[in-house]
Coordinates of C-alpha atoms in Angstrom, one line a residue:
X1 CA -3.5 -15.0 61.9
X2 CA -2.9 -15.1 65.7
X3 CA -2.9 -18.9 65.9
X4 CA -6.5 -19.1 64.6
X5 CA -5.8 -20.5 61.1
X6 CA -4.5 -24.0 62.1
X7 CA -7.2 -24.3 64.7
X8 CA -10.0 -23.4 62.3
X9 CA -8.5 -25.5 59.6
X10 CA -8.5 -28.6 61.8
X11 CA -12.1 -27.9 62.9
X12 CA -13.2 -27.6 59.3
X13 CA -11.4 -30.6 57.8
X14 CA -10.9 -32.9 60.8
X15 CA -13.4 -31.9 63.4
X16 CA -10.6 -31.6 65.9
X17 CA -10.0 -28.6 68.2
X18 CA -6.2 -28.3 68.1
X19 CA -3.6 -26.5 66.1
X20 CA 0.1 -26.2 65.6
X21 CA 2.1 -23.5 67.5
X22 CA 5.9 -23.3 67.9
X23 CA 6.0 -26.7 66.0
X24 CA 3.9 -28.5 68.6
X25 CA 0.3 -29.4 68.9
X26 CA -1.7 -27.1 71.2
X27 CA -5.3 -27.6 72.3
X28 CA -5.5 -24.8 75.0
X29 CA -3.8 -22.0 73.1
X30 CA -7.0 -20.1 72.1
X31 CA -10.3 -19.5 73.8
X32 CA -13.1 -21.1 71.6
X33 CA -15.7 -18.5 70.8
X34 CA -14.1 -16.8 67.7
X35 CA -12.8 -20.0 66.0
X36 CA -16.0 -21.9 66.7
X37 CA -18.1 -18.9 65.4
X38 CA -16.1 -18.8 62.2
X39 CA -16.2 -22.6 61.9
X40 CA -20.0 -22.6 62.4
X41 CA -20.4 -20.2 59.4
X42 CA -18.6 -22.7 57.2
X43 CA -21.6 -25.1 57.5
X44 CA -23.5 -22.5 55.4
X45 CA -20.6 -21.4 53.1
X46 CA -16.9 -21.4 52.8
X47 CA -16.9 -18.1 51.0
X48 CA -14.6 -15.8 52.8
X49 CA -16.7 -12.6 52.1
X50 CA -19.9 -14.4 53.4
X51 CA -18.1 -15.4 56.6
X52 CA -16.8 -11.9 57.4
X53 CA -20.1 -10.1 56.5
X54 CA -22.3 -12.6 58.3
X55 CA -20.1 -12.4 61.4
X56 CA -20.5 -8.6 61.5
X57 CA -24.2 -8.7 60.8
X58 CA -24.7 -11.1 63.7
X59 CA -22.5 -9.2 66.1
X60 CA -24.1 -5.8 65.3
X61 CA -27.5 -7.3 65.6
X62 CA -26.6 -8.3 69.2
X63 CA -25.5 -4.7 69.9
X64 CA -28.7 -3.2 68.4
X65 CA -30.8 -5.7 70.4
X66 CA -29.3 -4.7 73.7
X67 CA -29.2 -1.0 72.8
X68 CA -32.9 -1.1 72.2
X69 CA -33.5 -2.9 75.5
X70 CA -31.5 -0.2 77.3
X71 CA -33.1 2.7 75.6
X72 CA -36.8 1.5 76.0
X73 CA -36.4 0.4 79.5
X74 CA -35.0 3.7 80.5
X75 CA -37.8 5.6 78.8
X76 CA -35.4 7.3 76.3
X77 CA -36.4 8.1 72.8
X78 CA -35.5 5.3 70.4
X79 CA -34.0 7.8 67.9
X80 CA -31.2 8.2 70.4
X81 CA -29.9 4.8 69.4
X82 CA -28.0 6.6 66.5
X83 CA -26.0 8.6 69.0
X84 CA -24.6 5.4 70.5
X85 CA -23.3 4.3 67.2
X86 CA -21.1 7.3 66.7
X87 CA -18.4 5.7 68.8
X88 CA -18.3 2.8 66.3
X89 CA -17.8 5.2 63.4
X90 CA -14.3 6.2 64.7
X91 CA -12.1 4.6 62.1
X92 CA -9.9 2.5 64.4
X93 CA -12.9 1.3 66.5
X94 CA -14.6 0.3 63.3
X95 CA -11.5 -1.5 62.0
X96 CA -11.3 -3.6 65.2
X97 CA -15.0 -4.3 65.4
X98 CA -15.3 -5.4 61.8
X99 CA -12.2 -7.5 62.0
X100 CA -12.2 -11.3 61.9
X101 CA -8.7 -11.9 63.2
X102 CA -9.0 -10.7 66.8
X103 CA -11.1 -11.9 69.7
X104 CA -11.2 -8.2 70.5
X105 CA -13.7 -7.7 67.6
X106 CA -16.2 -9.8 69.7
X107 CA -15.4 -8.1 73.0
X108 CA -15.9 -4.7 71.4
X109 CA -19.6 -5.7 70.9
X110 CA -20.3 -8.1 73.8
X111 CA -18.7 -6.1 76.6
X112 CA -20.6 -2.8 75.8
X113 CA -23.7 -4.9 75.4
X114 CA -23.2 -6.3 78.9
X115 CA -22.7 -2.8 80.3
X116 CA -25.9 -1.5 78.6
X117 CA -28.1 -4.4 79.8
X118 CA -26.8 -4.1 83.4
X119 CA -27.7 -0.4 83.6
X120 CA -31.1 -0.9 82.0
X121 CA -34.4 -1.6 83.8
X122 CA -35.1 -4.6 81.6
X123 CA -37.1 -7.3 83.6
X124 CA -34.8 -10.1 82.5
X125 CA -31.6 -8.2 82.4
X126 CA -29.7 -10.7 84.6
X127 CA -30.6 -13.6 82.3
X128 CA -29.3 -11.6 79.4
X129 CA -26.2 -10.6 81.4
X130 CA -25.6 -14.3 82.2
X131 CA -25.6 -15.2 78.5
X132 CA -23.2 -12.4 77.7
X133 CA -20.9 -13.3 80.5
X134 CA -21.0 -16.9 79.2
X135 CA -19.9 -15.7 75.8
X136 CA -17.3 -13.3 77.1
X137 CA -15.6 -16.0 79.3
X138 CA -15.1 -18.1 76.2
X139 CA -13.8 -15.2 74.1
X140 CA -10.5 -14.4 75.7
X141 CA -8.6 -15.2 78.9
X142 CA -8.3 -11.6 79.9
X143 CA -12.1 -11.6 80.5
X144 CA -11.7 -13.8 83.6
X145 CA -11.9 -10.9 86.1
X146 CA -14.9 -9.3 84.5
X147 CA -16.7 -12.6 84.5
X148 CA -15.9 -13.3 88.1
X149 CA -16.3 -9.9 89.7
X150 CA -19.4 -8.6 88.0
X151 CA -21.7 -11.4 89.1
X152 CA -20.4 -11.1 92.7
X153 CA -21.0 -7.3 92.6
X154 CA -24.6 -7.8 91.4
X155 CA -25.4 -10.4 94.0
X156 CA -24.1 -8.2 96.8
X157 CA -25.2 -4.8 95.7
X158 CA -28.5 -5.2 93.7
X159 CA -31.0 -4.1 96.3
X160 CA -34.1 -3.7 94.1
X161 CA -36.8 -6.0 95.5
X162 CA -37.9 -7.0 92.1
X163 CA -34.5 -8.6 91.3
X164 CA -34.1 -10.3 94.7
X165 CA -34.3 -13.8 93.1
X166 CA -33.6 -12.9 89.5
X167 CA -30.2 -11.4 90.2
X168 CA -28.8 -14.9 91.0
X169 CA -29.3 -15.9 87.3
X170 CA -26.2 -13.8 86.5
X171 CA -24.1 -16.5 88.2
X172 CA -25.1 -19.3 85.9
X173 CA -23.4 -18.1 82.7
X174 CA -19.9 -17.7 83.9
X175 CA -20.1 -20.9 86.1
X176 CA -21.4 -22.9 83.1
X177 CA -18.6 -21.5 80.8
X178 CA -16.0 -22.2 83.4
X179 CA -17.1 -25.8 83.7
X180 CA -17.5 -26.4 80.0
X181 CA -14.0 -25.0 79.1
X182 CA -12.4 -26.6 82.1
X183 CA -14.0 -30.0 81.5
X184 CA -13.1 -29.9 77.8
X185 CA -9.5 -29.1 78.5
X186 CA -9.3 -31.8 81.2
X187 CA -10.7 -34.5 78.8
X188 CA -8.4 -33.4 76.0
X189 CA -5.2 -32.6 77.9
X190 CA -5.6 -34.0 81.4
X191 CA -5.6 -30.6 83.0
X192 CA -8.6 -28.4 84.1
X193 CA -7.9 -25.0 82.6
X194 CA -8.7 -22.1 84.9
X195 CA -7.2 -18.9 86.3
X196 CA -3.6 -18.2 85.3
X197 CA -3.7 -21.6 83.5
X198 CA -6.9 -20.7 81.5
X199 CA -4.6 -21.0 78.4
X200 CA -1.5 -23.1 78.3
X201 CA 0.4 -20.1 76.7
X202 CA -0.3 -17.7 79.5
X203 CA 3.0 -18.3 81.3
X204 CA 4.9 -17.9 78.0
X205 CA 3.2 -14.5 77.5
X206 CA 4.0 -13.5 81.1
X207 CA 7.6 -14.4 80.5
X208 CA 7.7 -11.7 77.8
X209 CA 6.2 -9.2 80.3
X210 CA 9.1 -10.1 82.7
X211 CA 11.8 -9.7 80.1
X212 CA 14.5 -7.3 81.1
X213 CA 14.2 -5.5 77.8
X214 CA 10.5 -5.1 78.0
X215 CA 10.5 -1.3 78.4
X216 CA 13.0 -1.0 75.5
X217 CA 10.3 -2.5 73.2
X218 CA 7.0 -1.5 74.8
X219 CA 4.8 0.1 73.5
X220 CA 6.5 1.3 70.3
X221 CA 7.8 -2.1 69.1
X222 CA 6.0 -5.4 68.7
X223 CA 6.7 -7.8 71.6
X224 CA 6.8 -10.6 69.0
X225 CA 10.4 -9.4 68.6
X226 CA 11.0 -10.7 72.2
X227 CA 8.9 -13.8 71.7
X228 CA 10.9 -14.8 68.7
X229 CA 14.0 -14.8 70.9
X230 CA 12.4 -16.9 73.6
X231 CA 13.9 -20.3 74.0
X232 CA 13.0 -23.5 76.0
X233 CA 14.4 -27.0 76.1
X234 CA 13.8 -28.7 72.7
X235 CA 12.8 -32.0 74.4
X236 CA 9.6 -30.5 75.8
X237 CA 6.8 -31.7 73.7
X238 CA 3.6 -31.2 75.7
X239 CA 1.9 -27.8 75.9
X240 CA 1.4 -28.1 79.7
X241 CA 5.1 -29.0 80.1
X242 CA 5.9 -25.8 78.2
X243 CA 3.5 -23.9 80.5
X244 CA 5.1 -25.4 83.6
X245 CA 8.5 -24.6 82.4
X246 CA 7.7 -20.9 82.0
X247 CA 5.7 -20.8 85.2
X248 CA 8.7 -22.1 87.1
X249 CA 11.0 -19.7 85.3
X250 CA 8.7 -16.7 86.0
X251 CA 8.4 -17.6 89.7
X252 CA 12.2 -17.9 90.1
X253 CA 12.5 -14.5 88.3
X254 CA 10.0 -12.7 90.6
X255 CA 11.4 -14.3 93.8
X256 CA 14.4 -11.9 93.4
X257 CA 13.3 -8.6 94.9
X258 CA 15.2 -6.5 92.3
X259 CA 13.5 -8.4 89.5
X260 CA 10.1 -7.9 91.1
X261 CA 10.8 -4.2 91.5
X262 CA 11.8 -3.9 87.9
X263 CA 8.5 -5.6 86.9
X264 CA 6.5 -3.2 89.0
X265 CA 8.3 -0.3 87.3
X266 CA 6.6 -1.4 84.0
X267 CA 3.1 -0.6 85.4
X268 CA 3.3 3.2 85.1
X269 CA 4.1 2.9 81.4
X270 CA 1.3 0.4 80.8
X271 CA -1.2 2.7 82.6
X272 CA 0.1 5.7 80.7
X273 CA -0.5 3.7 77.5
X274 CA -4.1 2.9 78.4
X275 CA -4.9 6.5 79.3
X276 CA -2.9 8.7 77.0
X277 CA -1.2 6.9 74.1
X278 CA -2.3 8.2 70.7
X279 CA 0.6 6.8 68.6
X280 CA 0.8 3.6 66.6
X281 CA 2.1 0.9 68.8
X282 CA 3.5 -2.7 68.5
X283 CA 5.1 -1.9 65.2
X284 CA 7.3 -4.2 63.3
X285 CA 10.4 -2.9 61.4
X286 CA 10.2 -2.2 57.7
X287 CA 12.9 -3.3 55.3
X288 CA 15.2 -0.5 56.5
X289 CA 14.7 -1.4 60.2
X290 CA 12.4 1.7 60.8
X291 CA 9.3 1.6 63.0
X292 CA 6.1 3.5 62.2
X293 CA 5.0 5.2 65.5
X294 CA 3.2 8.1 63.9
X295 CA 0.0 9.6 65.5
X296 CA -3.1 7.5 64.9
X297 CA -5.6 10.3 65.0
X298 CA -8.7 8.1 65.6
X299 CA -7.2 7.3 69.0
X300 CA -7.6 10.9 70.2
X301 CA -11.4 10.8 70.7
X302 CA -11.1 7.4 72.4
X303 CA -8.6 8.7 74.9
X304 CA -10.9 11.7 75.6
X305 CA -13.8 9.3 76.3
X306 CA -11.7 7.2 78.6
X307 CA -10.3 10.1 80.6
X308 CA -13.5 12.1 80.8
X309 CA -15.5 9.1 81.9
X310 CA -13.0 8.3 84.7
X311 CA -13.0 11.9 85.9
X312 CA -16.8 12.0 85.8
X313 CA -17.1 8.6 87.6
X314 CA -14.7 9.6 90.4
X315 CA -16.6 12.9 90.8
X316 CA -19.9 11.1 91.1
X317 CA -18.4 8.6 93.6
X318 CA -17.1 11.4 95.9
X319 CA -20.3 13.4 95.5
X320 CA -22.8 10.5 96.1
X321 CA -20.9 8.1 98.3
X322 CA -23.4 8.5 101.2
X323 CA -26.6 8.7 99.1
X324 CA -25.9 5.5 97.1
X325 CA -28.4 6.5 94.5
X326 CA -29.0 5.0 91.0
X327 CA -26.3 7.1 89.4
X328 CA -23.8 6.0 92.0
X329 CA -24.5 2.3 91.4
X330 CA -24.2 2.7 87.6
X331 CA -20.9 4.5 88.2
X332 CA -19.6 1.7 90.5
X333 CA -20.6 -0.8 87.9
X334 CA -18.7 1.1 85.2
X335 CA -15.6 1.5 87.4
X336 CA -15.7 -2.2 88.2
X337 CA -15.9 -3.3 84.5
X338 CA -13.2 -0.8 83.6
X339 CA -10.9 -2.0 86.4
X340 CA -11.6 -5.7 85.9
X341 CA -10.9 -5.4 82.2
X342 CA -7.8 -3.2 82.6
X343 CA -6.2 -5.3 85.4
X344 CA -4.8 -8.1 83.2
X345 CA -3.6 -5.5 80.7
X346 CA -1.5 -3.9 83.5
X347 CA -0.2 -7.3 84.7
X348 CA 0.8 -8.2 81.1
X349 CA 0.4 -5.5 78.5
X350 CA -2.1 -4.0 76.1
X351 CA -2.1 -2.8 72.5
X352 CA -4.5 -0.3 71.0
X353 CA -6.9 -3.0 69.8
X354 CA -7.3 -4.2 73.4
X355 CA -8.5 -0.7 74.5
X356 CA -11.4 -0.3 72.0
X357 CA -13.9 -2.0 74.3
X358 CA -12.8 0.4 77.1
X359 CA -13.3 3.5 74.9
X360 CA -16.8 2.3 73.8
X361 CA -18.1 1.6 77.4
X362 CA -16.6 4.9 78.5
X363 CA -18.6 6.6 75.7
X364 CA -21.8 4.7 76.7
X365 CA -21.2 5.7 80.4
X366 CA -20.9 9.4 79.5
X367 CA -24.2 9.2 77.5
X368 CA -25.9 7.3 80.3
X369 CA -25.0 9.9 82.9
X370 CA -26.1 12.7 80.6
X371 CA -29.5 11.2 79.7
X372 CA -30.2 10.3 83.3
X373 CA -29.5 13.8 84.3
X374 CA -31.8 15.1 81.6
X375 CA -34.8 12.9 82.2

């Protein structure tokens, strides 16, 4: 699903990175990490169960590896590693992490791993962070701000003399990923994909966020219902022509002050969804036209982690602003990752699956603050 099938099918059978979308050929519709990861497993076996199981063994090995680095470098007892896994046992979190359809299944492992290695005392942590940022950049376009702001923060605020040179390694991963993806898209399509044009479908997605009926749908109903009513001139064939068409349409829409104000009015509901929503969202109607927006109980602990971590972080910032101690830096790093990840979700929109990485790093942050207080 989600546009990955035709892309992976073409990779497996034709060694071509492209797929069909809205009856046209797209190259820059999906970031490459998930489809290439699944494609690489097919060199071993085409068995579906092997691919799903091996994908999760690999990803959770990465998580365990960085958890161990974090725990040992902070002189914590290794048995505490099991406490960190409790957040992955929350049913909805587990469902997303074990999934093979969403890029969010990768982010739910890689982003918490990045946070853990950055707050560790591992000697080569910025080399590891650079590798993780490289992977995250190629996972999903919403990771752009994380991959840009985190390295800048580290270069500016890492004052430990031991890392005075090593900290610059963190710049290599995202720069390399940016150049590889941009160069690939330039060779294949004639355009260097970056920023708001990181994917050719971004402007089409933004057009949904600007739709006048957005708040009538979001968050209870699937926004695919708006997408299916989105039209563009039939003579447009090229993916970048479609991108330019919606870019122009979006700019014209926002140039009107009333439209811009209406768009800003969607932000509070998006923020409220991130912080407080515990109901099923993005539902599609059943045969009778009804939507299932019942309570999803496994979202409750995740919302508690998110809200408590933000309250704790803001308390530590106000308390330690002048001291700038280790806890303060860890807290600033957490807030930066949280904000950089959330920002695109507020500009566009989020669903519950997008928030799983936030709940996990919030849980890790709470444990980190508790352990550093104890030891």
